[in-house]
């Protein structure tokens, strides 16, 4: 069997899922997408997926990217008797198989060296908070967290900026055996959107488990006037989980975008990303 690597760009409402990763007895994004691809390709074995960001239960995505290595012959047969390309036919047919809370934006043949997880150079997340009584749009209650008091957005932005750079984010991550917590935070900023919602944009080369929601939880006390602007940086420097930092609710978070280098640099980027990182690198 000749294998072909396929890139899948997708979005989903994370409300009804126990996260991305397949888990026995639980509804997950990976489980639904794998089942849909298995049906589409008439595969005798479940199609396995690799994803750019393994989102937690309740976290949404508008710009998720995954790849799958599939039987090239089965993939070529997806259009059937139509004149459509396998890519267009796969996207259309998946729309008829997948549940309404998952949308496949695009299916494409992955260029040589592409790895949805390791070839990525940046992941951008968005966190939404409503801080004005009566200000929550009820149609957005599943992607916006409510706080009771108004936030000082400028103070939050100043506190967030101090965390940008190459650092050990152990204080903001759930430690996993053998995994590094060194990351490069490329941008962390806060602003008030046109609808009055306070939005946090968090961009890094990669994230460890619970990192984004903990980063948000470190600056919210600053915005509420309960902690000084330097508090998040003090937590970072301590390199230990701080009980004053609340891991914010999952439903306010969305993976907005994953970026990749030029095709010629994909393999090199993947090799670099697989290497264990330290602050001495």
mmCIF file of C-alpha atoms in Angstrom:
data_model
loop_
_atom_site.group_PDB
_atom_site.id
_atom_site.type_symbol
_atom_site.label_atom_id
_atom_site.label_comp_id
_atom_site.label_asym_id
_atom_site.label_seq_id
_atom_site.Cartn_x
_atom_site.Cartn_y
_atom_site.Cartn_z
ATOM 1 C CA UNK A 1 0.000 0.000 0.000
ATOM 2 C CA UNK A 2 1.345 3.427 -0.978
ATOM 3 C CA UNK A 3 0.741 6.074 1.647
ATOM 4 C CA UNK A 4 -0.090 9.704 0.937
ATOM 5 C CA UNK A 5 0.084 12.423 3.595
ATOM 6 C CA UNK A 6 -2.992 14.642 3.617
ATOM 7 C CA UNK A 7 -3.302 17.983 5.407
ATOM 8 C CA UNK A 8 -6.664 18.821 6.970
ATOM 9 C CA UNK A 9 -7.589 22.363 8.053
ATOM 10 C CA UNK A 10 -10.569 22.388 10.381
ATOM 11 C CA UNK A 11 -12.598 24.286 12.937
ATOM 12 C CA UNK A 12 -14.811 23.116 15.787
ATOM 13 C CA UNK A 13 -16.994 24.187 18.663
ATOM 14 C CA UNK A 14 -15.360 22.456 21.617
ATOM 15 C CA UNK A 15 -18.427 22.632 23.878
ATOM 16 C CA UNK A 16 -19.544 19.061 23.316
ATOM 17 C CA UNK A 17 -16.117 17.426 23.231
ATOM 18 C CA UNK A 18 -13.789 15.963 25.838
ATOM 19 C CA UNK A 19 -10.921 17.669 24.023
ATOM 20 C CA UNK A 20 -9.065 16.728 20.860
ATOM 21 C CA UNK A 21 -7.410 13.465 21.880
ATOM 22 C CA UNK A 22 -9.320 10.203 21.411
ATOM 23 C CA UNK A 23 -10.420 8.647 24.721
ATOM 24 C CA UNK A 24 -12.395 5.435 25.273
ATOM 25 C CA UNK A 25 -16.037 6.128 25.967
ATOM 26 C CA UNK A 26 -15.751 9.877 25.379
ATOM 27 C CA UNK A 27 -16.696 12.091 22.455
ATOM 28 C CA UNK A 28 -13.592 13.787 21.085
ATOM 29 C CA UNK A 29 -12.683 15.777 17.985
ATOM 30 C CA UNK A 30 -10.007 13.265 16.996
ATOM 31 C CA UNK A 31 -12.434 10.397 17.432
ATOM 32 C CA UNK A 32 -15.095 12.005 15.230
ATOM 33 C CA UNK A 33 -12.660 13.060 12.500
ATOM 34 C CA UNK A 34 -10.872 9.718 12.464
ATOM 35 C CA UNK A 35 -14.187 7.872 12.163
ATOM 36 C CA UNK A 36 -15.289 10.151 9.325
ATOM 37 C CA UNK A 37 -12.044 9.645 7.413
ATOM 38 C CA UNK A 38 -12.187 5.904 7.988
ATOM 39 C CA UNK A 39 -15.672 5.841 6.495
ATOM 40 C CA UNK A 40 -14.724 8.119 3.598
ATOM 41 C CA UNK A 41 -11.699 6.025 2.623
ATOM 42 C CA UNK A 42 -13.306 2.680 3.482
ATOM 43 C CA UNK A 43 -10.223 1.944 5.519
ATOM 44 C CA UNK A 44 -10.017 -1.433 7.284
ATOM 45 C CA UNK A 45 -8.243 0.286 10.183
ATOM 46 C CA UNK A 46 -9.066 3.586 11.904
ATOM 47 C CA UNK A 47 -7.279 6.508 10.248
ATOM 48 C CA UNK A 48 -4.675 7.937 12.602
ATOM 49 C CA UNK A 49 -4.230 11.681 12.958
ATOM 50 C CA UNK A 50 -1.465 14.046 14.051
ATOM 51 C CA UNK A 51 -2.578 17.502 15.149
ATOM 52 C CA UNK A 52 -0.948 20.904 15.624
ATOM 53 C CA UNK A 53 -2.553 21.555 19.020
ATOM 54 C CA UNK A 54 -4.130 18.965 21.336
ATOM 55 C CA UNK A 55 -6.882 21.215 22.687
ATOM 56 C CA UNK A 56 -8.412 20.443 26.094
ATOM 57 C CA UNK A 57 -12.050 19.671 26.841
ATOM 58 C CA UNK A 58 -14.230 22.668 26.000
ATOM 59 C CA UNK A 59 -11.566 24.550 24.021
ATOM 60 C CA UNK A 60 -12.579 25.671 20.536
ATOM 61 C CA UNK A 61 -10.643 26.012 17.275
ATOM 62 C CA UNK A 62 -11.018 28.131 14.166
ATOM 63 C CA UNK A 63 -7.607 27.329 12.712
ATOM 64 C CA UNK A 64 -6.693 23.773 13.709
ATOM 65 C CA UNK A 65 -4.434 21.707 11.419
ATOM 66 C CA UNK A 66 -4.011 17.932 11.307
ATOM 67 C CA UNK A 67 -2.457 15.391 8.977
ATOM 68 C CA UNK A 68 -3.139 11.764 8.169
ATOM 69 C CA UNK A 69 -1.190 9.183 6.175
ATOM 70 C CA UNK A 70 -3.774 7.477 3.980
ATOM 71 C CA UNK A 71 -3.931 4.844 1.251
ATOM 72 C CA UNK A 72 -3.149 6.747 -1.964
ATOM 73 C CA UNK A 73 -5.402 4.504 -4.047
ATOM 74 C CA UNK A 74 -8.374 4.947 -1.710
ATOM 75 C CA UNK A 75 -7.787 8.704 -1.634
ATOM 76 C CA UNK A 76 -7.718 8.916 -5.449
ATOM 77 C CA UNK A 77 -11.060 7.069 -5.537
ATOM 78 C CA UNK A 78 -12.856 9.580 -3.279
ATOM 79 C CA UNK A 79 -14.389 11.585 -6.196
ATOM 80 C CA UNK A 80 -16.006 8.450 -7.621
ATOM 81 C CA UNK A 81 -17.426 9.208 -11.057
ATOM 82 C CA UNK A 82 -17.306 12.981 -10.597
ATOM 83 C CA UNK A 83 -14.678 15.234 -12.176
ATOM 84 C CA UNK A 84 -13.807 16.871 -8.874
ATOM 85 C CA UNK A 85 -10.338 16.603 -7.380
ATOM 86 C CA UNK A 86 -9.874 14.222 -4.442
ATOM 87 C CA UNK A 87 -9.261 17.276 -2.256
ATOM 88 C CA UNK A 88 -12.536 18.991 -3.172
ATOM 89 C CA UNK A 89 -14.485 15.737 -3.040
ATOM 90 C CA UNK A 90 -13.033 14.834 0.361
ATOM 91 C CA UNK A 91 -13.991 18.203 1.852
ATOM 92 C CA UNK A 92 -17.526 17.992 0.474
ATOM 93 C CA UNK A 93 -18.097 14.396 1.502
ATOM 94 C CA UNK A 94 -16.666 14.922 4.991
ATOM 95 C CA UNK A 95 -19.215 17.709 5.484
ATOM 96 C CA UNK A 96 -21.929 15.102 5.012
ATOM 97 C CA UNK A 97 -20.347 12.670 7.492
ATOM 98 C CA UNK A 98 -19.112 14.897 10.310
ATOM 99 C CA UNK A 99 -21.354 16.340 13.031
ATOM 100 C CA UNK A 100 -22.318 20.015 12.807
ATOM 101 C CA UNK A 101 -19.806 21.124 15.452
ATOM 102 C CA UNK A 102 -16.814 20.151 13.264
ATOM 103 C CA UNK A 103 -16.141 21.826 9.920
ATOM 104 C CA UNK A 104 -13.331 20.819 7.568
ATOM 105 C CA UNK A 105 -12.149 23.999 5.847
ATOM 106 C CA UNK A 106 -9.734 22.419 3.417
ATOM 107 C CA UNK A 107 -8.175 19.090 2.466
ATOM 108 C CA UNK A 108 -4.868 19.165 0.598
ATOM 109 C CA UNK A 109 -1.916 16.983 -0.273
ATOM 110 C CA UNK A 110 0.797 17.772 2.236
ATOM 111 C CA UNK A 111 4.122 18.893 0.790
ATOM 112 C CA UNK A 112 7.187 16.779 1.440
ATOM 113 C CA UNK A 113 8.449 17.089 5.013
ATOM 114 C CA UNK A 114 5.150 18.422 6.382
ATOM 115 C CA UNK A 115 4.168 17.453 9.923
ATOM 116 C CA UNK A 116 1.106 19.172 11.368
ATOM 117 C CA UNK A 117 2.614 19.198 14.848
ATOM 118 C CA UNK A 118 6.361 19.522 14.485
ATOM 119 C CA UNK A 119 6.576 21.659 11.343
ATOM 120 C CA UNK A 120 4.526 24.463 12.908
ATOM 121 C CA UNK A 121 6.363 27.670 13.754
ATOM 122 C CA UNK A 122 3.578 29.470 15.604
ATOM 123 C CA UNK A 123 0.242 28.801 17.291
ATOM 124 C CA UNK A 124 -2.075 31.724 18.020
ATOM 125 C CA UNK A 125 -4.816 31.478 20.641
ATOM 126 C CA UNK A 126 -7.583 33.933 21.538
ATOM 127 C CA UNK A 127 -9.180 34.271 24.976
ATOM 128 C CA UNK A 128 -12.454 36.201 25.404
ATOM 129 C CA UNK A 129 -13.696 37.772 28.643
ATOM 130 C CA UNK A 130 -16.848 39.830 29.258
ATOM 131 C CA UNK A 131 -16.364 42.186 32.221
ATOM 132 C CA UNK A 132 -19.483 44.338 32.004
ATOM 133 C CA UNK A 133 -22.764 43.361 33.651
ATOM 134 C CA UNK A 134 -25.368 42.757 30.983
ATOM 135 C CA UNK A 135 -22.712 42.977 28.286
ATOM 136 C CA UNK A 136 -22.509 39.302 27.378
ATOM 137 C CA UNK A 137 -23.948 38.416 23.983
ATOM 138 C CA UNK A 138 -26.004 35.304 24.830
ATOM 139 C CA UNK A 139 -25.193 33.891 21.404
ATOM 140 C CA UNK A 140 -21.515 33.845 22.440
ATOM 141 C CA UNK A 141 -21.918 32.398 25.920
ATOM 142 C CA UNK A 142 -20.050 29.236 24.858
ATOM 143 C CA UNK A 143 -16.855 31.088 23.884
ATOM 144 C CA UNK A 144 -16.771 33.967 26.375
ATOM 145 C CA UNK A 145 -15.979 33.897 30.096
ATOM 146 C CA UNK A 146 -17.719 36.369 32.429
ATOM 147 C CA UNK A 147 -16.029 38.196 35.314
ATOM 148 C CA UNK A 148 -18.020 40.355 37.715
ATOM 149 C CA UNK A 149 -15.803 43.439 37.820
ATOM 150 C CA UNK A 150 -14.416 45.621 35.049
ATOM 151 C CA UNK A 151 -10.863 44.887 33.929
ATOM 152 C CA UNK A 152 -7.994 47.336 33.492
ATOM 153 C CA UNK A 153 -6.968 46.251 30.011
ATOM 154 C CA UNK A 154 -3.885 48.482 29.882
ATOM 155 C CA UNK A 155 -2.509 46.966 33.093
ATOM 156 C CA UNK A 156 -3.154 43.461 31.780
ATOM 157 C CA UNK A 157 -1.330 44.300 28.575
ATOM 158 C CA UNK A 158 1.678 45.657 30.433
ATOM 159 C CA UNK A 159 1.852 42.586 32.666
ATOM 160 C CA UNK A 160 1.493 40.246 29.704
ATOM 161 C CA UNK A 161 4.237 41.925 27.668
ATOM 162 C CA UNK A 162 6.777 41.204 30.397
ATOM 163 C CA UNK A 163 6.379 37.458 29.812
ATOM 164 C CA UNK A 164 7.324 37.563 26.125
ATOM 165 C CA UNK A 165 10.498 35.761 25.061
ATOM 166 C CA UNK A 166 12.303 32.450 25.535
ATOM 167 C CA UNK A 167 11.601 31.226 29.067
ATOM 168 C CA UNK A 168 10.923 28.196 31.198
ATOM 169 C CA UNK A 169 7.134 28.329 31.668
ATOM 170 C CA UNK A 170 7.031 25.592 34.314
ATOM 171 C CA UNK A 171 4.930 27.864 36.536
ATOM 172 C CA UNK A 172 2.182 27.892 33.908
ATOM 173 C CA UNK A 173 2.243 24.257 32.769
ATOM 174 C CA UNK A 174 1.093 20.911 34.065
ATOM 175 C CA UNK A 175 4.378 19.042 34.166
ATOM 176 C CA UNK A 176 4.650 15.867 32.090
ATOM 177 C CA UNK A 177 7.395 13.326 32.611
ATOM 178 C CA UNK A 178 10.243 13.842 30.163
ATOM 179 C CA UNK A 179 8.668 16.947 28.572
ATOM 180 C CA UNK A 180 10.337 20.346 28.571
ATOM 181 C CA UNK A 181 8.483 23.480 29.657
ATOM 182 C CA UNK A 182 10.814 25.827 27.766
ATOM 183 C CA UNK A 183 8.886 27.811 25.169
ATOM 184 C CA UNK A 184 9.240 31.012 23.167
ATOM 185 C CA UNK A 185 6.290 33.304 23.833
ATOM 186 C CA UNK A 186 6.231 35.454 20.711
ATOM 187 C CA UNK A 187 3.376 37.792 21.600
ATOM 188 C CA UNK A 188 0.986 38.261 24.488
ATOM 189 C CA UNK A 189 -1.375 41.224 24.348
ATOM 190 C CA UNK A 190 -4.779 42.395 25.540
ATOM 191 C CA UNK A 191 -7.302 44.753 23.967
ATOM 192 C CA UNK A 192 -10.975 45.637 24.113
ATOM 193 C CA UNK A 193 -12.861 44.527 21.017
ATOM 194 C CA UNK A 194 -15.549 46.523 19.235
ATOM 195 C CA UNK A 195 -18.277 44.571 21.051
ATOM 196 C CA UNK A 196 -16.788 45.488 24.435
ATOM 197 C CA UNK A 197 -15.273 42.072 25.074
ATOM 198 C CA UNK A 198 -11.744 41.924 26.470
ATOM 199 C CA UNK A 199 -9.612 39.757 24.197
ATOM 200 C CA UNK A 200 -6.222 38.234 24.884
ATOM 201 C CA UNK A 201 -3.989 37.134 21.999
ATOM 202 C CA UNK A 202 -1.312 34.586 22.896
ATOM 203 C CA UNK A 203 1.261 33.469 20.310
ATOM 204 C CA UNK A 204 4.103 30.992 20.844
ATOM 205 C CA UNK A 205 6.173 28.485 18.937
ATOM 206 C CA UNK A 206 4.438 25.800 21.009
ATOM 207 C CA UNK A 207 2.490 25.460 24.249
ATOM 208 C CA UNK A 208 2.568 22.954 27.067
ATOM 209 C CA UNK A 209 -0.501 21.576 28.839
ATOM 210 C CA UNK A 210 -2.779 24.290 30.350
ATOM 211 C CA UNK A 211 -0.209 27.008 29.576
ATOM 212 C CA UNK A 212 -2.494 29.478 27.805
ATOM 213 C CA UNK A 213 -5.266 29.363 30.406
ATOM 214 C CA UNK A 214 -2.726 29.739 33.207
ATOM 215 C CA UNK A 215 -1.110 32.707 31.458
ATOM 216 C CA UNK A 216 -4.541 34.316 31.254
ATOM 217 C CA UNK A 217 -5.176 33.464 34.896
ATOM 218 C CA UNK A 218 -1.995 35.260 35.915
ATOM 219 C CA UNK A 219 -3.000 38.607 34.390
ATOM 220 C CA UNK A 220 -6.710 38.666 35.292
ATOM 221 C CA UNK A 221 -5.890 39.500 38.968
ATOM 222 C CA UNK A 222 -3.816 42.403 37.633
ATOM 223 C CA UNK A 223 -6.777 43.615 35.584
ATOM 224 C CA UNK A 224 -9.021 43.358 38.635
ATOM 225 C CA UNK A 225 -6.568 45.381 40.744
ATOM 226 C CA UNK A 226 -5.839 42.449 43.048
ATOM 227 C CA UNK A 227 -2.212 41.987 42.025
ATOM 228 C CA UNK A 228 0.570 44.315 40.851
ATOM 229 C CA UNK A 229 1.647 44.507 37.217
ATOM 230 C CA UNK A 230 4.814 42.568 38.042
ATOM 231 C CA UNK A 231 2.935 39.591 39.521
ATOM 232 C CA UNK A 232 2.907 37.342 36.397
ATOM 233 C CA UNK A 233 6.641 37.888 35.870
ATOM 234 C CA UNK A 234 7.313 36.992 39.517
ATOM 235 C CA UNK A 235 5.381 33.751 39.000
ATOM 236 C CA UNK A 236 7.340 32.990 35.836
ATOM 237 C CA UNK A 237 10.662 33.605 37.565
ATOM 238 C CA UNK A 238 9.751 31.302 40.465
ATOM 239 C CA UNK A 239 9.238 28.386 37.986
ATOM 240 C CA UNK A 240 6.648 26.789 40.282
ATOM 241 C CA UNK A 241 2.854 26.640 40.197
ATOM 242 C CA UNK A 242 1.384 29.465 42.273
ATOM 243 C CA UNK A 243 -1.980 28.901 44.023
ATOM 244 C CA UNK A 244 -2.871 32.536 43.271
ATOM 245 C CA UNK A 245 -2.922 31.756 39.537
ATOM 246 C CA UNK A 246 -6.265 30.317 38.460
ATOM 247 C CA UNK A 247 -6.353 28.181 35.321
ATOM 248 C CA UNK A 248 -9.162 29.968 33.502
ATOM 249 C CA UNK A 249 -12.241 28.152 32.134
ATOM 250 C CA UNK A 250 -11.691 26.300 28.878
ATOM 251 C CA UNK A 251 -14.645 27.688 26.929
ATOM 252 C CA UNK A 252 -13.125 31.170 26.601
ATOM 253 C CA UNK A 253 -10.206 29.805 24.593
ATOM 254 C CA UNK A 254 -9.920 29.218 20.865
ATOM 255 C CA UNK A 255 -7.022 28.087 18.665
ATOM 256 C CA UNK A 256 -7.145 30.705 15.924
ATOM 257 C CA UNK A 257 -4.185 29.998 13.678
ATOM 258 C CA UNK A 258 -1.226 27.688 13.083
ATOM 259 C CA UNK A 259 1.563 28.871 10.799
ATOM 260 C CA UNK A 260 4.216 26.928 8.906
ATOM 261 C CA UNK A 261 7.446 27.832 7.095
ATOM 262 C CA UNK A 262 8.006 27.621 3.344
ATOM 263 C CA UNK A 263 7.725 24.106 1.941
ATOM 264 C CA UNK A 264 11.487 23.791 1.550
ATOM 265 C CA UNK A 265 11.939 24.373 5.306
ATOM 266 C CA UNK A 266 9.224 22.055 6.646
ATOM 267 C CA UNK A 267 11.434 19.026 7.340
ATOM 268 C CA UNK A 268 14.162 21.092 8.998
ATOM 269 C CA UNK A 269 11.606 22.820 11.212
ATOM 270 C CA UNK A 270 10.144 19.458 12.260
ATOM 271 C CA UNK A 271 13.577 18.131 13.182
ATOM 272 C CA UNK A 272 14.323 21.255 15.203
ATOM 273 C CA UNK A 273 10.996 21.072 17.052
ATOM 274 C CA UNK A 274 11.522 17.423 18.024
ATOM 275 C CA UNK A 275 14.734 18.274 19.883
ATOM 276 C CA UNK A 276 14.399 18.677 23.650
ATOM 277 C CA UNK A 277 14.829 22.344 24.500
ATOM 278 C CA UNK A 278 16.487 24.096 27.420
ATOM 279 C CA UNK A 279 17.358 27.700 28.231
ATOM 280 C CA UNK A 280 20.993 26.847 27.442
ATOM 281 C CA UNK A 281 20.235 25.991 23.787
#
